[in-house]
PDB file of C-alpha atoms in Angstrom:
ATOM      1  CA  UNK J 893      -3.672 -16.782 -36.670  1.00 51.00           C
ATOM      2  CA  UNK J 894      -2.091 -15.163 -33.284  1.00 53.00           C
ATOM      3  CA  UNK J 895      -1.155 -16.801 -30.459  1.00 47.00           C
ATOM      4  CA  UNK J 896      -3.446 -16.905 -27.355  1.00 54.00           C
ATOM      5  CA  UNK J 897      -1.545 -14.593 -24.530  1.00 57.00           C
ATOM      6  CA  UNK J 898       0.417 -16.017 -22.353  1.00 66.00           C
ATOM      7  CA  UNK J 899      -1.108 -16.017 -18.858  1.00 84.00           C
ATOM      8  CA  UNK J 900       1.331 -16.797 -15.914  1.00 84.00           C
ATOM      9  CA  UNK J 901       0.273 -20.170 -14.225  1.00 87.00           C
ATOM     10  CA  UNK J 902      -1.982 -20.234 -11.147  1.00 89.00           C
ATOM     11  CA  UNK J 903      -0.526 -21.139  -7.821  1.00 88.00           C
ATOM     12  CA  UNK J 904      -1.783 -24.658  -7.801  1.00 89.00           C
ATOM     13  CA  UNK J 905      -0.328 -25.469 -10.740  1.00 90.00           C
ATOM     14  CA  UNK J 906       3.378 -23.696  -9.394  1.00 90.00           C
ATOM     15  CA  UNK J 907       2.757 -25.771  -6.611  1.00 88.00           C
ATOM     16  CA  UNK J 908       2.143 -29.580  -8.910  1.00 90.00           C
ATOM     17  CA  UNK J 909       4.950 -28.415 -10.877  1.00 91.00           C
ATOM     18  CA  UNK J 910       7.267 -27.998  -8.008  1.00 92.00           C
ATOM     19  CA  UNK J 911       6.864 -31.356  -7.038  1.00 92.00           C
ATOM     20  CA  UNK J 912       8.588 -32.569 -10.290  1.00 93.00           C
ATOM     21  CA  UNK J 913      11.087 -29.485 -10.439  1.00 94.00           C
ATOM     22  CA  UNK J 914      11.462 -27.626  -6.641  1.00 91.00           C
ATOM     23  CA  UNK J 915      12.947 -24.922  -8.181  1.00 93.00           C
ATOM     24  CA  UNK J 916       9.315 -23.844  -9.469  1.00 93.00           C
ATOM     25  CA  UNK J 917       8.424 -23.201  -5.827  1.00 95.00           C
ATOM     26  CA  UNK J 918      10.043 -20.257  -5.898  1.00 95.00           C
ATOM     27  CA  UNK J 919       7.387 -18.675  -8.094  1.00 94.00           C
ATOM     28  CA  UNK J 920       4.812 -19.288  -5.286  1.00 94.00           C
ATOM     29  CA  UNK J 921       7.363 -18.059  -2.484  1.00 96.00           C
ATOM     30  CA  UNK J 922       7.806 -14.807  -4.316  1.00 96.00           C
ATOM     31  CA  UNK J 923       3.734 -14.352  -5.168  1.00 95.00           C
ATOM     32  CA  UNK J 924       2.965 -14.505  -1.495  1.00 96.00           C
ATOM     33  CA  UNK J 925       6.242 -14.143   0.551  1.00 97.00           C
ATOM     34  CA  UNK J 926       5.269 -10.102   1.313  1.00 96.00           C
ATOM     35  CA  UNK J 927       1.696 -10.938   2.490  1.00 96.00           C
ATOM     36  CA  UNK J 928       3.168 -13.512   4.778  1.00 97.00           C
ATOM     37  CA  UNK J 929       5.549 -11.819   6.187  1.00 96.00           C
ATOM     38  CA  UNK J 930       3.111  -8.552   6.913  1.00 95.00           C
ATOM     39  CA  UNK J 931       0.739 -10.545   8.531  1.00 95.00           C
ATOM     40  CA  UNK J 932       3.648 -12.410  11.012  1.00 94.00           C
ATOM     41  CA  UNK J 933       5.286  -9.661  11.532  1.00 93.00           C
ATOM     42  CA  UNK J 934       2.227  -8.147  12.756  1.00 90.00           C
ATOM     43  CA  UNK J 935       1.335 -10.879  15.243  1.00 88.00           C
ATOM     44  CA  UNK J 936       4.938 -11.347  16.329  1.00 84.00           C
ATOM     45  CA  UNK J 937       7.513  -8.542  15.375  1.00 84.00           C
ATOM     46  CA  UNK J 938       9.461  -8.002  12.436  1.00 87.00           C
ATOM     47  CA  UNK J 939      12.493 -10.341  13.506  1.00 83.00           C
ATOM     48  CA  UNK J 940      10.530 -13.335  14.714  1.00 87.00           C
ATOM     49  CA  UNK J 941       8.684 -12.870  11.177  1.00 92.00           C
ATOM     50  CA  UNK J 942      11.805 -14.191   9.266  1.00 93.00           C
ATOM     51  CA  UNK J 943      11.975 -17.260  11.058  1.00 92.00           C
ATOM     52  CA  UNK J 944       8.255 -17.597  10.944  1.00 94.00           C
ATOM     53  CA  UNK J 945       8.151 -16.982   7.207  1.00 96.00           C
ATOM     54  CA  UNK J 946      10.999 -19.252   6.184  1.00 96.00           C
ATOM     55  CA  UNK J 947      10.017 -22.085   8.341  1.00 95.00           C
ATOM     56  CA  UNK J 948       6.428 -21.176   6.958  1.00 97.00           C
ATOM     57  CA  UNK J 949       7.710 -21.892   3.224  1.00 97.00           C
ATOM     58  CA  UNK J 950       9.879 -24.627   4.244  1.00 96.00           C
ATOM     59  CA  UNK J 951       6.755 -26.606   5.782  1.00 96.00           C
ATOM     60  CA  UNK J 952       5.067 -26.026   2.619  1.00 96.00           C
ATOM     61  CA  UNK J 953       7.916 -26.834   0.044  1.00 96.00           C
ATOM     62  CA  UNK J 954       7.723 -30.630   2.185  1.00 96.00           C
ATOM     63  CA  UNK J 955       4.295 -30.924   1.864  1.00 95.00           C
ATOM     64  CA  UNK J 956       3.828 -28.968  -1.708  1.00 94.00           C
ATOM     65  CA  UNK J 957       2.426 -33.050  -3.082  1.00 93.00           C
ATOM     66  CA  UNK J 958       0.031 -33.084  -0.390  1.00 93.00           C
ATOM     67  CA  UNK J 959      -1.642 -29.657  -1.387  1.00 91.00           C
ATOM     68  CA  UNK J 960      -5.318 -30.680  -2.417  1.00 88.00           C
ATOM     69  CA  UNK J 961      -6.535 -27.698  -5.001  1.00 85.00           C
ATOM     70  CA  UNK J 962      -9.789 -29.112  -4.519  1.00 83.00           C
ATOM     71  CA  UNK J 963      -9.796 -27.863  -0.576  1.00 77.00           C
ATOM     72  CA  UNK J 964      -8.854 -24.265  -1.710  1.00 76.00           C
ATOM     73  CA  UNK J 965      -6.121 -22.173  -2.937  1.00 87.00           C
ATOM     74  CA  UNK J 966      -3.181 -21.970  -2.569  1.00 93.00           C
ATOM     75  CA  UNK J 967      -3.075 -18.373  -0.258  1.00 93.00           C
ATOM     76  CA  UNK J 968      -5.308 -19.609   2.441  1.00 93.00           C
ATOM     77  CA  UNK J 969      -3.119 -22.721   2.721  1.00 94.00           C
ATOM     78  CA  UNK J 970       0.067 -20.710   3.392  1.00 96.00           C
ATOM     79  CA  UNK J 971      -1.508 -18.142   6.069  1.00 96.00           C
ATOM     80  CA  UNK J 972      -2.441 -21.657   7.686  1.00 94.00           C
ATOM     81  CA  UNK J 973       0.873 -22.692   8.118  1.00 95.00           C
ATOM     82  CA  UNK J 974       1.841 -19.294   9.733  1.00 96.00           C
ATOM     83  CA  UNK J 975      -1.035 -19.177  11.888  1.00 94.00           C
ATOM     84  CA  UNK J 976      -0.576 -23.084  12.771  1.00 92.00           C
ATOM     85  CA  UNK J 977       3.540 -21.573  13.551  1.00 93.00           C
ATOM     86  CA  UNK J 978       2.285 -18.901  15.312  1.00 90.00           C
ATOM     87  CA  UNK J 979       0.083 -20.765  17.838  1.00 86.00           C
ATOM     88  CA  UNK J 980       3.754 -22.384  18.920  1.00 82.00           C
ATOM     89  CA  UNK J 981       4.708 -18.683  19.455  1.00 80.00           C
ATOM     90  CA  UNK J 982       1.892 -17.674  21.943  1.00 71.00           C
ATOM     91  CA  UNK J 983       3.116 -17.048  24.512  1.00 70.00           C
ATOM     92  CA  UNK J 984       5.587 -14.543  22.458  1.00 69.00           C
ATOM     93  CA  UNK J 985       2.322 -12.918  21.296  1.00 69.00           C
ATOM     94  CA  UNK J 986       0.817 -12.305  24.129  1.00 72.00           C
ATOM     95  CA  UNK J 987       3.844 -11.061  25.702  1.00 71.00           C
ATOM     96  CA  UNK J 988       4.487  -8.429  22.787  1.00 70.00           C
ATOM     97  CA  UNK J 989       0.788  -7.171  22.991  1.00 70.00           C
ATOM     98  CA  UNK J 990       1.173  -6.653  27.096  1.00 72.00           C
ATOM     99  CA  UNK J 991       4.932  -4.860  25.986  1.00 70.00           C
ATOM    100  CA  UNK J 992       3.364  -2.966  23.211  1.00 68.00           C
ATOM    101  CA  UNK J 993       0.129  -2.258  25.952  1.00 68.00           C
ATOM    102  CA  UNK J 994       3.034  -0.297  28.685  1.00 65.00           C
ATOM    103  CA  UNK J 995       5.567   1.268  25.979  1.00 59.00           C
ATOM    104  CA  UNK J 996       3.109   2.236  23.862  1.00 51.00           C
ATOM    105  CA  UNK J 997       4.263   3.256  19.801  1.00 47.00           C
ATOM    106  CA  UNK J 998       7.818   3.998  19.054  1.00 49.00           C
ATOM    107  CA  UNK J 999       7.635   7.404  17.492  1.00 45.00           C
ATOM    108  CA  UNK J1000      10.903   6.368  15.138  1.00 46.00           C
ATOM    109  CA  UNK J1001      10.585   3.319  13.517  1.00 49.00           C
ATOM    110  CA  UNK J1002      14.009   2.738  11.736  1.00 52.00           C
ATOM    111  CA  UNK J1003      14.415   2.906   8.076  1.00 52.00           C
ATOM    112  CA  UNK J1004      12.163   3.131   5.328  1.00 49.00           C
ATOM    113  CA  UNK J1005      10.932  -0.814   5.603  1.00 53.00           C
ATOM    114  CA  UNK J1006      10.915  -0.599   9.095  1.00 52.00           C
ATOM    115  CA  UNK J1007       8.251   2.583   8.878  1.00 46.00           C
ATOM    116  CA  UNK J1008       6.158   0.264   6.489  1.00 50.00           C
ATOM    117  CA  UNK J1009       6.016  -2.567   8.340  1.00 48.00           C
ATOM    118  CA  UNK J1010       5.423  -0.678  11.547  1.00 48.00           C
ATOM    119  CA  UNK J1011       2.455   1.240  10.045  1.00 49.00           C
ATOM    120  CA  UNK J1012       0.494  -1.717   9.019  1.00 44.00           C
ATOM    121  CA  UNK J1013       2.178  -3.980  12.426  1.00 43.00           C
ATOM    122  CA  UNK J1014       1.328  -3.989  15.539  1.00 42.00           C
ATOM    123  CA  UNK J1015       3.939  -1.559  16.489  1.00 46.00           C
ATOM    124  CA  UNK J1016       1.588   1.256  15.577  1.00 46.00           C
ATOM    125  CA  UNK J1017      -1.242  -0.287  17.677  1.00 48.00           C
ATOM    126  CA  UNK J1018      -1.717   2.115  20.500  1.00 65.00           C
ATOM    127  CA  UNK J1019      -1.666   0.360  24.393  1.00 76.00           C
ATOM    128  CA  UNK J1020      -5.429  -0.111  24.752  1.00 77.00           C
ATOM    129  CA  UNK J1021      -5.812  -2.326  21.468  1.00 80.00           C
ATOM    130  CA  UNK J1022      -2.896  -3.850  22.038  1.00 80.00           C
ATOM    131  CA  UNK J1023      -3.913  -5.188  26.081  1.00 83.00           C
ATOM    132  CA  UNK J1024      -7.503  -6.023  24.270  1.00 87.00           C
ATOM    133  CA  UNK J1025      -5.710  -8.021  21.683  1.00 86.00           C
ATOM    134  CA  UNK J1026      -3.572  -9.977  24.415  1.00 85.00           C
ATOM    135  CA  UNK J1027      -6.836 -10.601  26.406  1.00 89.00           C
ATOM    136  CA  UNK J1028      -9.022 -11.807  23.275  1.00 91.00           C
ATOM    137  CA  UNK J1029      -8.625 -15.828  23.235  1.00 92.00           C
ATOM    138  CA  UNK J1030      -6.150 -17.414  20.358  1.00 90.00           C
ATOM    139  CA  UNK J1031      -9.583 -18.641  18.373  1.00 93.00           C
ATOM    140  CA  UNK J1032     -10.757 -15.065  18.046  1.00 94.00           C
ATOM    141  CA  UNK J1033      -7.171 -12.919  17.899  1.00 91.00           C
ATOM    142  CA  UNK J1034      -6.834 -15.518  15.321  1.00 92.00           C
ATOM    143  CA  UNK J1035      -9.888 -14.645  12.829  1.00 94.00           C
ATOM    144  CA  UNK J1036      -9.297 -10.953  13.910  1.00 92.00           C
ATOM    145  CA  UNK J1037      -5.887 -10.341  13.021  1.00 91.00           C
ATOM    146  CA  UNK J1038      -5.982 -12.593   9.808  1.00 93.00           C
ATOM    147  CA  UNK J1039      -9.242  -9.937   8.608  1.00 92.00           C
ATOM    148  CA  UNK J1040      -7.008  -7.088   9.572  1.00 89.00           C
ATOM    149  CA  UNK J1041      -3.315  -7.543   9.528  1.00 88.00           C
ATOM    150  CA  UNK J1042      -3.730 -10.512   6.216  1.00 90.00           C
ATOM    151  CA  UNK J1043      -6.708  -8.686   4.975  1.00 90.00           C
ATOM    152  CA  UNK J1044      -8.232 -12.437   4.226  1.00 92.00           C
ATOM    153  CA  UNK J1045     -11.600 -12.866   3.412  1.00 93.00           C
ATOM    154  CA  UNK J1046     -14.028 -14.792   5.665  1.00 94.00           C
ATOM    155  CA  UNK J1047     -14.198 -17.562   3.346  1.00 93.00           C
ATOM    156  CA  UNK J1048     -10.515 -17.967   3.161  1.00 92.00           C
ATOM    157  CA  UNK J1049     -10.159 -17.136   6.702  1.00 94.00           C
ATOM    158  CA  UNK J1050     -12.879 -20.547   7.317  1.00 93.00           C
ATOM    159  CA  UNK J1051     -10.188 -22.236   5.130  1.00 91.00           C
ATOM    160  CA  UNK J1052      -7.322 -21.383   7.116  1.00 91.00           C
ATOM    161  CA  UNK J1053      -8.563 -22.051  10.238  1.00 93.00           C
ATOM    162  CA  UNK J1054     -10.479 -25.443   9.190  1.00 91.00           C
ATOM    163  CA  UNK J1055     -13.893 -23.422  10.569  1.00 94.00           C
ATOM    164  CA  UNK J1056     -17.422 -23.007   9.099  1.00 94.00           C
ATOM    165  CA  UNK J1057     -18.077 -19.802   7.231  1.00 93.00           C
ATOM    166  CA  UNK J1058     -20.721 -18.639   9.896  1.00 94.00           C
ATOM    167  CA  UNK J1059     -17.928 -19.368  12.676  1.00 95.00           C
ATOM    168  CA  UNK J1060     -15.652 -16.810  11.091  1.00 95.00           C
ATOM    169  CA  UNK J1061     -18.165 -14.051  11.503  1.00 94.00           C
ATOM    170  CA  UNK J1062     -19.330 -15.319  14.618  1.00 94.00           C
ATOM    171  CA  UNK J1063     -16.007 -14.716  15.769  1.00 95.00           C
ATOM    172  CA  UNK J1064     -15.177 -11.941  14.625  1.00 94.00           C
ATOM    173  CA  UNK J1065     -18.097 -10.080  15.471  1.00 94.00           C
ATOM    174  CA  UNK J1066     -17.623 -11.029  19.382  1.00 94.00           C
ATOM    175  CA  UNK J1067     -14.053  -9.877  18.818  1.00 93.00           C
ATOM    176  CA  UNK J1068     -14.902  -6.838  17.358  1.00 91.00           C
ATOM    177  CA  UNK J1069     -17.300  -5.866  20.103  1.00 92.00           C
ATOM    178  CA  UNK J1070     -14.670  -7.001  22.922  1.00 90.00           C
ATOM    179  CA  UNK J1071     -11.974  -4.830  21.502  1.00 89.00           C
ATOM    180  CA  UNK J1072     -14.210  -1.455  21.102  1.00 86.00           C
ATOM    181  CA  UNK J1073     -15.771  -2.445  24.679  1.00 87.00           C
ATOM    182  CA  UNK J1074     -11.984  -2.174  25.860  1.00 83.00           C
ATOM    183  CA  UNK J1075     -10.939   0.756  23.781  1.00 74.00           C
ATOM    184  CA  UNK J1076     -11.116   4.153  25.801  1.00 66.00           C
ATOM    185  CA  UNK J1077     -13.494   6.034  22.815  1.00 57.00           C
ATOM    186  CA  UNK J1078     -15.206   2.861  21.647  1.00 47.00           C
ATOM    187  CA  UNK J1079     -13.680   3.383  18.140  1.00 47.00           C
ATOM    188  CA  UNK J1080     -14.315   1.160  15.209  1.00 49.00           C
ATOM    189  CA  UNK J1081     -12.278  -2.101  15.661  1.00 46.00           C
ATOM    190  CA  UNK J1082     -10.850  -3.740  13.076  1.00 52.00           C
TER     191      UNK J1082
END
């Protein structure tokens, strides 16, 4: 008789094992540390994104017991805790969006990570999307730029946010048309 395969653990049970042994977390931190840090980096810039992302893990290596499977998974309930971080930023949003909107795209990014990060940031946004992004309110930047920078779905974007499904599209649909209304060729949003 053969053994079964092994198959790696799921998230949620990383996360109930890192309650009894912390150093498990680390599993979890590497499976979603890159998505994280994309997505932050796009709201906020690529050197607020490391404080963002470690304070992101740190919140949820405290509260790792309190993680209810039943709610959702795992991924949904990290890009909470960097959106919930990045509504304390703001004002540092906004602020990059109406810099990014005047200065326009940096034709050389530094290095190599710096090029990938920029490509898929909003550093590459180009002025008109990124003054329509700094106008949109938090409630729909937020659905917008989790769809396109964390490329959630809208049911995990409803369970990040805490919102109804229908919300989510709601949302995004308004924000769609407000950001093509505002771009110069009424191009596809995201």
């Amino acid at each position: 008789m053969t053994a079964p395969p092994d198959t790696a653990p799921t998230d949620a049970e990383l996360l109930a094992a890192s309650v009894r042994d912390g150093d498990r977390f680390t599993a979890v931190y590497d499976r979603h540390y890159d998505d994280i840090h994309r997505y932050v980096a796009g709201r906020l810039g690529p050197q607020t994104a490391d404080d963002i992302v470690a304070e992101t893990f740190l919140a949820a290596f405290h509260s790792r017991a309190a993680f209810d499977p039943s709610r959702g998974s795992v991924r949904p309930w990290l890009f909470g805790i960097a959106t919930n971080l990045i509504a304390q930023h703001r004002r540092t949003e906004t602020r990059r969006y109406q810099a990014l909107a005047q200065l326009g795209v940096d034709p050389h990014p530094g290095g190599h990570d710096d090029r990938v990060a920029a490509s898929v940031s909003a550093e590459r946004l180009q002025p008109s999307l990124a003054r329509a992004l700094a106008a949109l309110s938090r409630k729909d930047r937020d659905v917008v730029l989790l769809k396109a920078l964390a490329q959630l779905t809208h049911e995990e974007i409803a369970d990040v946010l805490g919102i109804p499904y229908g919300t989510v599209g709601s949302r995004l649909n308004r924000a769609r048309k407000k950001l093509r209304a505002a771009l110069p060729d009424h191009t596809e949003g995201p």
